[in-house]
Amino acid sequence: MKDLLSRLPAVDRLLRHPALASLPPNPSRAIVLRAAREVLEEARAAVLGAPEAVVPAIDELAVRVRARAERLARPGLRRVLNATGIVVHTNLGRSLLSERAVAALTEAARNYVTLEYDLETGLRTTRQAIVRAMLIELTGAGDALVVNNNAAAVMLALNSLADGREVIISRGELVEIGGSFRLPDVMAKSGARMVEVGTTNRTRLADYAVAVTGATGALLKVHRSNFALRGFTAEVGIAELAGLARERGIPLIHDLGSGALVDFRSLGAAAEHMPRESLASGADVVTFSGDKLLGGPQAGVIAGEAGCIRRIAANPLMRAMRVDKLILAALEATLAAYRDGAEVAARELPTLAMIGADPAALERRTRDLAGRLASATSGGARVEVVPGESEAGGGSLPGEPIRTRVVAVRAKERSPDRVQTALREGEPPVVAIIRDDAVVLDLRTVAPADDALLIALVARAVGVGDRDGDSGARGAPRAPAVRGRRR
Ligand SMILES: *Cc1c(COP(=O)(O)O)cnc(C)c1O
């Protein structure tokens, strides 16, 4: 046994192996050293566990160390290609920022900025001043402020306006958004007592009216977000609810979910509630996300009647939910696109541009990519253009898929699951869904500049190309090298 173990090289010798001595600066030497120790330890354990095992040669150990070091050095947050066609994909980071927002964010990251500083007076100001005027202009609100995300916005609004009091909500709106945002739980934590009225499918104004008492702190209306109510249904609109709220002297809070600042019908999508409409119809406070249909960074906007907003701004919890300079920089630049006009926003903000993508142009691009992919896989896969459905995602426009064309890929010698897994192992990883036993590529959410990269990655994943080359067509063209490519 001792003899066997002594055949394993010492760490120093392993590190001097040509495959490891000449590595680029990343992975760092510290990581390579850690990888070498781990690989040797595992080899030692393997020998001790099975003495008849062959002791790996130093070349093999060096290959293992290199692979391990590259894996250890890889960041946790990695760029992926989103081929799902879900534009606001929460698990993939929701909205992509516009170039203008990226530039503003980078500038703020590198420099000291006027976060809470007035250059005219040299005095301290509030960071809310940075986006307040634009939010007021874009929503028609009396005042507005920004917090971490919409969950925080809802929590803060309820806590500020109805702590220890009752808040009336329809049973048809007690939604779970995903993750851990369940409306009844959020309400309980806010200190408000939830009073449910109506039924799952039908709620009338009279249901709210009889529930209002001296203990009522607010009426709450919530966008159903990720599901749609169809069939025998009834709900009360904002204008009617606002009339009741006014009559009884209590505020009406409207959680809009997505912050659609343009009419999505102009982008060829379904209608989505807009903060401006809700406030014009009489809601006292609206809340919405910054990174859903608004197309900016993660943030929550609270806009509405000036007195309500003042009470919310004075809440000590505000400090725990405030946004930093990076978010404010990106949000200001995103809002500036809307201020410059709906057409500017539709062109400049990736979320809007992807949802409103010209169907004919998208289909041409899809057919072109399918043709190139078919030749790159040279018979190793069946590649077809088929009807498909993209989604706005993020709980917006529920049940309103966007009809489109997608590429369906069926590898000759690999199951769809295997192809899907291989796509995730690519560099960069590709996230795609399976439908009808095919891996489906929806180009709506892929930047055109990444089409060639996507073709190479898919060719590898179906088993054609240079990665493991175990199956698929012989003599297939090698996929272009994609390692370490950055956008
Ligand atoms: C998404 C959503 C939320 C939570 O917003 P975040 O910005 O993700 O915190 C709350 N309410 C509704 C109706 C939503 O759609």
Coordinates of C-alpha atoms and ligand atoms in Angstrom, one line a residue:
M1 CA 0.0 0.0 0.0
K2 CA 2.8 2.4 1.0
D3 CA 4.5 1.6 -2.3
L4 CA 1.3 2.3 -4.3
L5 CA 0.8 5.6 -2.5
S6 CA 4.4 6.7 -3.0
R7 CA 3.7 6.5 -6.7
L8 CA 1.5 9.5 -6.4
P9 CA 3.5 12.7 -7.1
A10 CA 4.1 15.4 -4.5
V11 CA 2.0 18.6 -4.8
D12 CA 5.0 20.6 -6.0
R13 CA 5.9 18.1 -8.7
L14 CA 2.3 18.0 -9.9
L15 CA 2.2 21.8 -10.1
R16 CA 5.3 21.9 -12.3
H17 CA 3.6 19.6 -14.8
P18 CA 3.5 21.5 -18.2
A19 CA -0.3 21.3 -18.3
L20 CA -0.4 23.3 -15.0
A21 CA 2.7 25.4 -15.1
S22 CA 1.5 27.5 -18.1
L23 CA -2.1 28.2 -17.1
P24 CA -3.5 31.7 -17.7
P25 CA -3.7 34.0 -14.6
N26 CA -7.2 32.8 -14.0
P27 CA -7.6 30.3 -12.3
S28 CA -5.2 31.8 -9.7
R29 CA -2.2 29.8 -8.4
A30 CA -4.1 29.6 -5.0
I31 CA -7.0 27.9 -6.7
V32 CA -4.7 25.6 -8.7
L33 CA -2.9 24.6 -5.5
R34 CA -6.2 23.9 -3.8
A35 CA -7.4 21.8 -6.8
A36 CA -4.1 19.9 -6.8
R37 CA -4.4 19.1 -3.0
E38 CA -8.0 17.9 -3.5
V39 CA -7.2 15.8 -6.6
L40 CA -4.3 14.1 -4.8
E41 CA -6.4 13.5 -1.7
E42 CA -9.1 11.8 -3.8
A43 CA -6.5 9.7 -5.6
R44 CA -5.0 8.7 -2.2
A45 CA -8.5 7.8 -0.9
A46 CA -9.2 5.8 -4.0
V47 CA -6.0 3.7 -3.6
L48 CA -6.7 3.1 0.0
G49 CA -10.3 2.0 -0.8
A50 CA -9.3 -0.3 -3.6
P51 CA -5.6 -1.4 -3.5
E52 CA -5.9 -3.2 -6.8
A53 CA -6.7 0.1 -8.5
V54 CA -4.2 1.6 -10.9
V55 CA -2.5 4.7 -9.6
P56 CA -3.2 7.5 -12.0
A57 CA -0.3 8.8 -14.0
I58 CA 0.8 12.4 -13.5
D59 CA -0.5 13.5 -16.9
E60 CA -4.0 12.2 -15.9
L61 CA -3.7 13.9 -12.5
A62 CA -2.7 17.2 -14.2
V63 CA -5.8 17.1 -16.4
R64 CA -8.0 16.5 -13.4
V65 CA -6.4 19.4 -11.5
R66 CA -6.9 21.7 -14.4
A67 CA -10.6 20.8 -14.8
R68 CA -11.1 21.1 -11.1
A69 CA -9.3 24.5 -10.9
E70 CA -11.4 25.9 -13.8
R71 CA -14.6 24.7 -12.0
L72 CA -13.5 26.2 -8.7
A73 CA -12.6 29.6 -10.3
R74 CA -16.0 29.8 -12.1
P75 CA -18.2 32.5 -10.7
G76 CA -21.5 31.6 -9.1
L77 CA -23.3 34.2 -11.2
R78 CA -22.8 33.2 -14.8
R79 CA -24.0 34.5 -18.0
V80 CA -26.4 32.2 -19.8
L81 CA -28.2 32.2 -23.2
N82 CA -32.0 32.3 -22.5
A83 CA -33.6 30.3 -25.3
T84 CA -36.9 29.8 -23.4
G85 CA -38.7 32.7 -25.0
I86 CA -39.7 33.9 -21.5
V87 CA -38.7 37.5 -21.5
V88 CA -39.0 38.5 -17.8
H89 CA -37.5 35.2 -16.5
T90 CA -37.3 35.5 -12.8
N91 CA -34.8 32.6 -12.4
L92 CA -32.6 34.1 -15.1
G93 CA -32.5 37.7 -13.6
R94 CA -35.7 39.2 -15.1
S95 CA -35.1 42.3 -17.3
L96 CA -31.9 43.0 -19.2
L97 CA -30.8 46.6 -18.8
S98 CA -30.6 49.1 -21.7
E99 CA -27.2 50.3 -22.8
R100 CA -28.0 53.6 -21.3
A101 CA -28.7 52.0 -17.9
V102 CA -25.6 49.9 -18.1
A103 CA -23.5 53.0 -18.8
A104 CA -25.1 54.9 -15.9
L105 CA -24.6 52.0 -13.5
T106 CA -21.0 51.6 -14.5
E107 CA -20.3 55.3 -14.1
A108 CA -21.9 55.2 -10.6
A109 CA -20.0 52.1 -9.6
R110 CA -16.6 53.7 -10.5
N111 CA -17.2 57.1 -9.0
Y112 CA -18.4 59.1 -6.1
V113 CA -21.9 60.4 -7.1
T114 CA -24.5 62.9 -6.0
L115 CA -26.5 60.2 -4.2
E116 CA -27.6 62.5 -1.3
Y117 CA -25.9 65.7 -2.2
D118 CA -27.2 68.9 -3.7
L119 CA -24.4 70.6 -5.8
E120 CA -26.2 73.9 -5.7
T121 CA -26.4 74.3 -2.0
G122 CA -23.7 71.9 -0.9
L123 CA -26.2 70.4 1.5
R124 CA -27.4 66.9 2.0
T125 CA -30.6 65.8 0.1
T126 CA -32.6 62.6 -0.1
R127 CA -31.6 59.9 -2.6
Q128 CA -35.3 59.7 -3.5
A129 CA -35.0 63.0 -5.3
I130 CA -33.0 61.4 -8.1
V131 CA -36.0 59.6 -9.6
R132 CA -39.0 61.3 -7.9
A133 CA -39.7 63.9 -10.6
M134 CA -39.6 61.4 -13.4
L135 CA -41.8 58.9 -11.5
I136 CA -44.4 61.6 -10.9
E137 CA -44.3 62.7 -14.6
L138 CA -44.7 59.1 -15.8
T139 CA -47.4 58.0 -13.4
G140 CA -49.3 61.2 -12.8
A141 CA -48.9 60.6 -9.0
G142 CA -48.6 63.4 -6.4
D143 CA -45.4 61.9 -5.1
A144 CA -43.4 58.7 -5.4
L145 CA -40.5 56.8 -3.8
V146 CA -38.4 53.7 -4.5
V147 CA -37.5 50.7 -2.4
N148 CA -35.8 47.3 -2.9
N149 CA -38.5 45.5 -4.8
N150 CA -42.3 45.4 -5.1
A151 CA -42.6 42.9 -2.2
A152 CA -41.0 45.6 0.0
A153 CA -43.2 48.2 -1.5
V154 CA -46.4 46.3 -0.6
M155 CA -45.1 45.5 2.9
L156 CA -44.1 49.1 3.5
A157 CA -47.3 50.6 2.2
L158 CA -49.4 48.3 4.3
N159 CA -47.3 48.8 7.4
S160 CA -47.3 52.6 7.0
L161 CA -51.0 53.0 6.3
A162 CA -52.7 50.1 8.1
D163 CA -50.5 48.7 10.9
G164 CA -52.8 47.1 13.6
R165 CA -55.8 47.8 11.4
E166 CA -57.9 45.7 9.0
V167 CA -57.2 45.6 5.3
I168 CA -59.9 44.3 3.0
I169 CA -59.0 42.1 0.0
S170 CA -61.0 39.9 -2.4
R171 CA -60.6 36.1 -2.0
G172 CA -59.9 36.1 -5.8
E173 CA -56.7 38.1 -5.3
L174 CA -54.9 36.2 -2.4
V175 CA -52.1 35.1 -4.7
E176 CA -48.8 33.5 -4.4
I177 CA -46.3 35.1 -6.7
G178 CA -43.7 32.4 -6.4
G179 CA -40.7 32.0 -4.1
S180 CA -42.2 32.9 -0.8
F181 CA -44.3 35.9 -1.6
R182 CA -47.8 34.8 -0.5
L183 CA -50.1 37.7 0.0
P184 CA -51.7 36.6 3.3
D185 CA -48.2 36.0 4.8
V186 CA -46.9 39.4 3.6
M187 CA -50.0 41.0 5.1
A188 CA -49.6 39.3 8.4
K189 CA -45.9 40.4 8.6
S190 CA -46.9 44.0 7.7
G191 CA -49.0 44.2 10.9
A192 CA -52.2 44.6 9.0
R193 CA -55.1 42.2 9.7
M194 CA -56.4 40.6 6.5
V195 CA -60.2 40.6 6.0
E196 CA -61.2 38.5 3.0
V197 CA -64.3 39.2 1.1
G198 CA -66.2 37.7 -1.8
T199 CA -65.5 34.2 -3.2
T200 CA -62.6 32.9 -5.3
N201 CA -64.3 33.7 -8.6
R202 CA -66.7 36.5 -7.8
T203 CA -66.4 39.6 -5.6
R204 CA -68.9 42.6 -5.7
L205 CA -68.7 46.1 -4.4
A206 CA -71.3 45.2 -1.7
D207 CA -68.9 42.6 -0.3
Y208 CA -66.3 45.3 0.4
A209 CA -68.9 47.8 1.6
V210 CA -70.3 45.6 4.4
A211 CA -66.8 44.7 5.5
V212 CA -65.7 48.3 6.1
T213 CA -65.8 49.1 9.9
G214 CA -64.1 51.6 12.2
A215 CA -61.2 49.2 12.3
T216 CA -60.5 49.3 8.6
G217 CA -57.2 50.7 7.6
A218 CA -57.2 50.3 3.8
L219 CA -58.7 48.5 0.8
L220 CA -56.2 46.5 -1.2
K221 CA -56.4 45.4 -4.8
V222 CA -53.8 43.0 -6.1
H223 CA -53.0 42.1 -9.7
R224 CA -53.5 38.4 -10.0
S225 CA -50.0 38.2 -11.6
N226 CA -49.3 34.7 -12.7
F227 CA -52.8 33.3 -13.2
A228 CA -56.0 34.4 -15.0
L229 CA -59.6 34.0 -13.8
R230 CA -61.9 32.8 -16.6
G231 CA -65.5 31.8 -16.8
F232 CA -68.2 32.8 -14.2
T233 CA -66.3 35.7 -12.6
A234 CA -66.8 39.2 -11.3
E235 CA -64.4 41.7 -9.8
V236 CA -64.7 45.3 -8.7
G237 CA -62.7 47.8 -10.7
I238 CA -60.5 50.5 -9.3
A239 CA -62.9 53.4 -9.9
E240 CA -65.7 51.7 -8.0
L241 CA -63.4 50.7 -5.1
A242 CA -62.0 54.2 -5.0
G243 CA -65.5 55.6 -4.7
L244 CA -66.1 53.4 -1.6
A245 CA -62.7 54.2 -0.1
R246 CA -63.3 57.9 -0.5
E247 CA -66.7 57.7 1.0
R248 CA -65.4 55.9 4.1
G249 CA -62.2 57.9 4.4
I250 CA -59.7 55.1 3.9
P251 CA -57.0 54.7 1.3
L252 CA -57.1 52.3 -1.6
I253 CA -53.8 50.5 -2.3
H254 CA -53.3 48.8 -5.7
D255 CA -50.5 46.3 -6.1
L256 CA -49.9 46.3 -9.8
G257 CA -47.1 43.7 -10.0
S258 CA -45.6 44.8 -13.3
G259 CA -45.0 48.5 -13.8
A260 CA -46.2 48.9 -17.4
L261 CA -45.4 52.5 -18.3
V262 CA -46.5 52.1 -21.9
D263 CA -49.6 50.5 -23.4
F264 CA -48.4 47.0 -24.2
R265 CA -51.1 46.8 -26.9
S266 CA -48.9 49.2 -28.9
L267 CA -46.2 46.4 -28.8
G268 CA -48.6 43.9 -30.2
A269 CA -49.1 42.3 -26.7
A270 CA -52.2 42.1 -24.5
A271 CA -53.2 45.0 -22.3
E272 CA -51.5 45.3 -18.9
H273 CA -52.7 47.6 -16.1
M274 CA -50.8 50.9 -16.0
P275 CA -50.0 52.9 -12.8
R276 CA -51.2 56.1 -14.5
E277 CA -54.6 54.6 -15.2
S278 CA -55.0 53.1 -11.8
L279 CA -54.1 56.5 -10.1
A280 CA -56.4 58.4 -12.5
S281 CA -59.2 56.0 -11.6
G282 CA -58.7 56.9 -7.9
A283 CA -56.3 54.5 -6.3
D284 CA -54.4 56.4 -3.5
V285 CA -51.3 54.3 -3.7
V286 CA -49.9 52.0 -6.4
T287 CA -46.9 49.7 -6.1
F288 CA -45.0 48.0 -8.9
S289 CA -41.7 46.3 -9.8
G290 CA -38.8 47.9 -11.5
D291 CA -37.5 44.8 -13.3
K292 CA -40.7 43.3 -14.8
L293 CA -42.4 45.1 -17.7
L294 CA -40.8 48.4 -16.7
G295 CA -37.6 46.8 -18.0
G296 CA -35.2 48.2 -15.4
P297 CA -33.2 47.0 -12.3
Q298 CA -34.8 45.2 -9.3
A299 CA -36.7 47.9 -7.5
G300 CA -40.2 48.6 -6.1
V301 CA -42.0 51.8 -6.8
I302 CA -44.6 53.3 -4.5
A303 CA -46.5 56.2 -6.2
G304 CA -49.7 58.0 -5.2
E305 CA -51.4 60.7 -3.2
A306 CA -48.8 63.0 -1.6
G307 CA -50.1 62.6 2.0
C308 CA -49.9 58.8 1.8
I309 CA -46.5 58.8 0.3
R310 CA -45.3 61.2 3.1
R311 CA -46.5 58.7 5.7
I312 CA -44.7 55.9 3.9
A313 CA -41.5 57.9 3.6
A314 CA -41.5 58.5 7.3
N315 CA -41.7 54.8 8.2
P316 CA -38.5 53.7 10.0
L317 CA -38.6 50.5 7.9
M318 CA -37.8 52.6 4.9
R319 CA -34.2 52.6 5.8
A320 CA -34.1 48.8 5.7
M321 CA -35.6 48.7 2.2
R322 CA -33.7 51.6 0.5
V323 CA -32.0 51.2 -2.8
D324 CA -28.3 51.9 -3.5
K325 CA -26.6 54.1 -6.0
L326 CA -26.2 51.4 -8.6
I327 CA -30.0 50.7 -8.7
L328 CA -30.8 54.4 -8.7
A329 CA -28.4 55.0 -11.6
A330 CA -29.9 52.2 -13.7
L331 CA -33.5 53.1 -12.8
E332 CA -33.0 56.8 -13.6
A333 CA -31.6 55.8 -17.0
T334 CA -34.4 53.4 -17.6
L335 CA -37.1 56.0 -16.7
A336 CA -35.3 58.5 -19.0
A337 CA -36.1 56.3 -22.0
Y338 CA -39.8 56.6 -21.2
R339 CA -39.5 60.3 -20.6
D340 CA -38.0 60.5 -24.1
G341 CA -41.1 58.9 -25.5
A342 CA -42.8 55.5 -25.8
E343 CA -41.1 54.7 -29.1
V344 CA -37.7 55.4 -27.5
A345 CA -38.6 53.1 -24.6
A346 CA -39.9 50.4 -27.0
R347 CA -36.7 50.4 -29.0
E348 CA -34.1 51.0 -26.2
L349 CA -35.3 48.8 -23.4
P350 CA -34.6 45.1 -24.1
T351 CA -37.7 43.8 -22.3
L352 CA -40.0 46.0 -24.4
A353 CA -38.0 45.4 -27.6
M354 CA -38.2 41.6 -27.1
I355 CA -41.9 41.5 -26.3
G356 CA -42.6 43.8 -29.2
A357 CA -40.2 42.1 -31.7
D358 CA -41.4 42.3 -35.3
P359 CA -42.9 38.8 -36.0
A360 CA -41.8 38.7 -39.6
A361 CA -38.2 39.6 -38.8
L362 CA -38.1 37.1 -35.9
E363 CA -39.4 34.4 -38.2
R364 CA -36.8 35.2 -40.9
R365 CA -34.1 35.0 -38.2
T366 CA -35.5 31.8 -36.8
R367 CA -35.6 30.1 -40.3
D368 CA -32.1 31.3 -41.0
L369 CA -30.8 29.9 -37.8
A370 CA -32.6 26.6 -38.3
G371 CA -30.9 26.3 -41.7
R372 CA -27.5 27.0 -40.3
L373 CA -28.0 24.7 -37.4
A374 CA -29.1 21.9 -39.8
S375 CA -25.8 22.1 -41.7
A376 CA -23.8 22.5 -38.5
T377 CA -25.2 19.3 -37.2
S378 CA -25.0 17.7 -40.6
G379 CA -27.6 15.0 -40.2
G380 CA -27.0 14.5 -36.5
A381 CA -30.3 16.1 -35.6
R382 CA -33.7 16.8 -37.1
V383 CA -34.1 20.6 -37.1
E384 CA -37.5 22.1 -37.8
V385 CA -39.2 25.5 -37.5
V386 CA -42.6 25.0 -35.8
P387 CA -45.2 27.3 -34.2
G388 CA -44.5 28.2 -30.6
E389 CA -45.4 30.6 -27.8
S390 CA -43.2 33.1 -26.1
E391 CA -44.2 34.7 -22.8
A392 CA -43.8 38.1 -21.2
G393 CA -43.1 36.3 -17.9
G394 CA -42.7 37.7 -14.4
G395 CA -46.3 37.3 -13.7
S396 CA -47.3 39.8 -16.3
L397 CA -49.8 39.3 -19.1
P398 CA -50.8 35.9 -17.6
G399 CA -52.4 33.4 -20.0
E400 CA -51.5 35.7 -22.9
P401 CA -48.8 33.9 -24.8
I402 CA -47.2 35.6 -27.8
R403 CA -47.5 33.4 -30.9
T404 CA -44.3 32.9 -32.7
R405 CA -42.0 30.4 -34.5
V406 CA -39.4 28.4 -32.8
V407 CA -36.7 25.9 -33.7
A408 CA -37.4 22.3 -32.6
V409 CA -34.3 20.2 -32.4
R410 CA -34.4 16.4 -32.1
A411 CA -31.0 14.7 -31.9
K412 CA -30.7 11.4 -33.7
E413 CA -28.7 9.7 -30.9
R414 CA -29.5 11.6 -27.8
S415 CA -32.6 12.0 -25.8
P416 CA -34.1 15.5 -25.4
D417 CA -33.2 15.4 -21.7
R418 CA -29.6 14.6 -22.5
V419 CA -29.4 17.5 -25.0
Q420 CA -31.0 19.9 -22.5
T421 CA -28.4 18.9 -19.9
A422 CA -25.5 19.2 -22.3
L423 CA -26.8 22.7 -23.2
R424 CA -26.6 23.7 -19.5
E425 CA -23.0 22.4 -19.5
G426 CA -22.0 24.7 -22.4
E427 CA -19.9 27.8 -22.1
P428 CA -21.9 29.8 -21.8
P429 CA -24.8 27.6 -20.7
V430 CA -27.9 27.6 -22.7
V431 CA -31.3 27.3 -21.0
A432 CA -34.0 25.8 -23.2
I433 CA -37.3 24.0 -22.7
I434 CA -38.5 20.6 -24.0
R435 CA -41.8 20.3 -25.9
D436 CA -43.1 17.3 -27.8
D437 CA -39.9 15.4 -27.4
A438 CA -37.8 18.2 -28.9
V439 CA -35.5 20.8 -27.4
V440 CA -37.1 24.1 -28.4
L441 CA -35.1 27.3 -29.1
D442 CA -37.1 30.5 -29.0
L443 CA -34.9 33.3 -30.4
R444 CA -37.1 36.1 -29.0
T445 CA -34.9 36.1 -25.9
V446 CA -31.6 35.5 -27.6
A447 CA -29.6 38.6 -28.9
P448 CA -29.1 38.3 -32.7
A449 CA -25.3 38.8 -32.0
D450 CA -25.4 35.4 -30.2
D451 CA -26.9 33.4 -33.0
A452 CA -23.6 31.9 -34.2
L453 CA -22.7 31.1 -30.6
L454 CA -26.0 29.4 -30.0
I455 CA -25.6 27.3 -33.2
A456 CA -22.2 26.1 -32.0
L457 CA -23.4 25.3 -28.5
V458 CA -26.5 23.3 -29.8
A459 CA -24.3 21.4 -32.3
R460 CA -22.1 20.3 -29.5
A461 CA -25.1 19.4 -27.3
V462 CA -26.7 17.1 -29.8
G463 CA -23.4 15.2 -30.0
V464 CA -21.9 16.8 -33.1
G465 CA -18.7 18.9 -32.6
D466 CA -15.6 18.7 -30.5
R467 CA -16.7 18.4 -27.0
D468 CA -17.3 14.7 -26.4
G469 CA -17.7 13.7 -30.0
D470 CA -19.1 10.3 -29.0
S471 CA -22.0 10.1 -31.4
G472 CA -23.5 12.0 -34.2
A473 CA -22.3 12.4 -37.8
R474 CA -18.8 11.6 -38.6
G475 CA -16.8 14.2 -40.3
A476 CA -19.1 16.9 -39.1
P477 CA -17.7 20.4 -39.2
R478 CA -16.1 21.3 -35.9
A479 CA -18.1 23.8 -34.0
P480 CA -16.1 27.0 -33.6
A481 CA -14.2 27.3 -30.3
V482 CA -16.4 29.1 -27.8
R483 CA -14.6 28.7 -24.6
G484 CA -14.3 31.8 -22.6
R485 CA -16.1 33.9 -25.1
R486 CA -17.5 37.0 -23.6
R487 CA -20.1 39.4 -24.9
Ligands
LIG1 C1 -44.1 40.2 -8.8 C2 -45.1 40.7 -7.9 C3 -44.8 41.1 -6.6 C4 -43.4 41.0 -6.1 O1 -42.6 41.9 -6.7 P1 -41.0 41.8 -6.6 O2 -40.5 43.0 -7.4 O3 -40.6 40.5 -7.3 O4 -40.7 41.9 -5.2 C5 -45.9 41.5 -5.8 N1 -47.1 41.6 -6.2 C6 -47.5 41.2 -7.5 C7 -48.9 41.3 -7.9 C8 -46.5 40.8 -8.4 O5 -46.8 40.5 -9.6

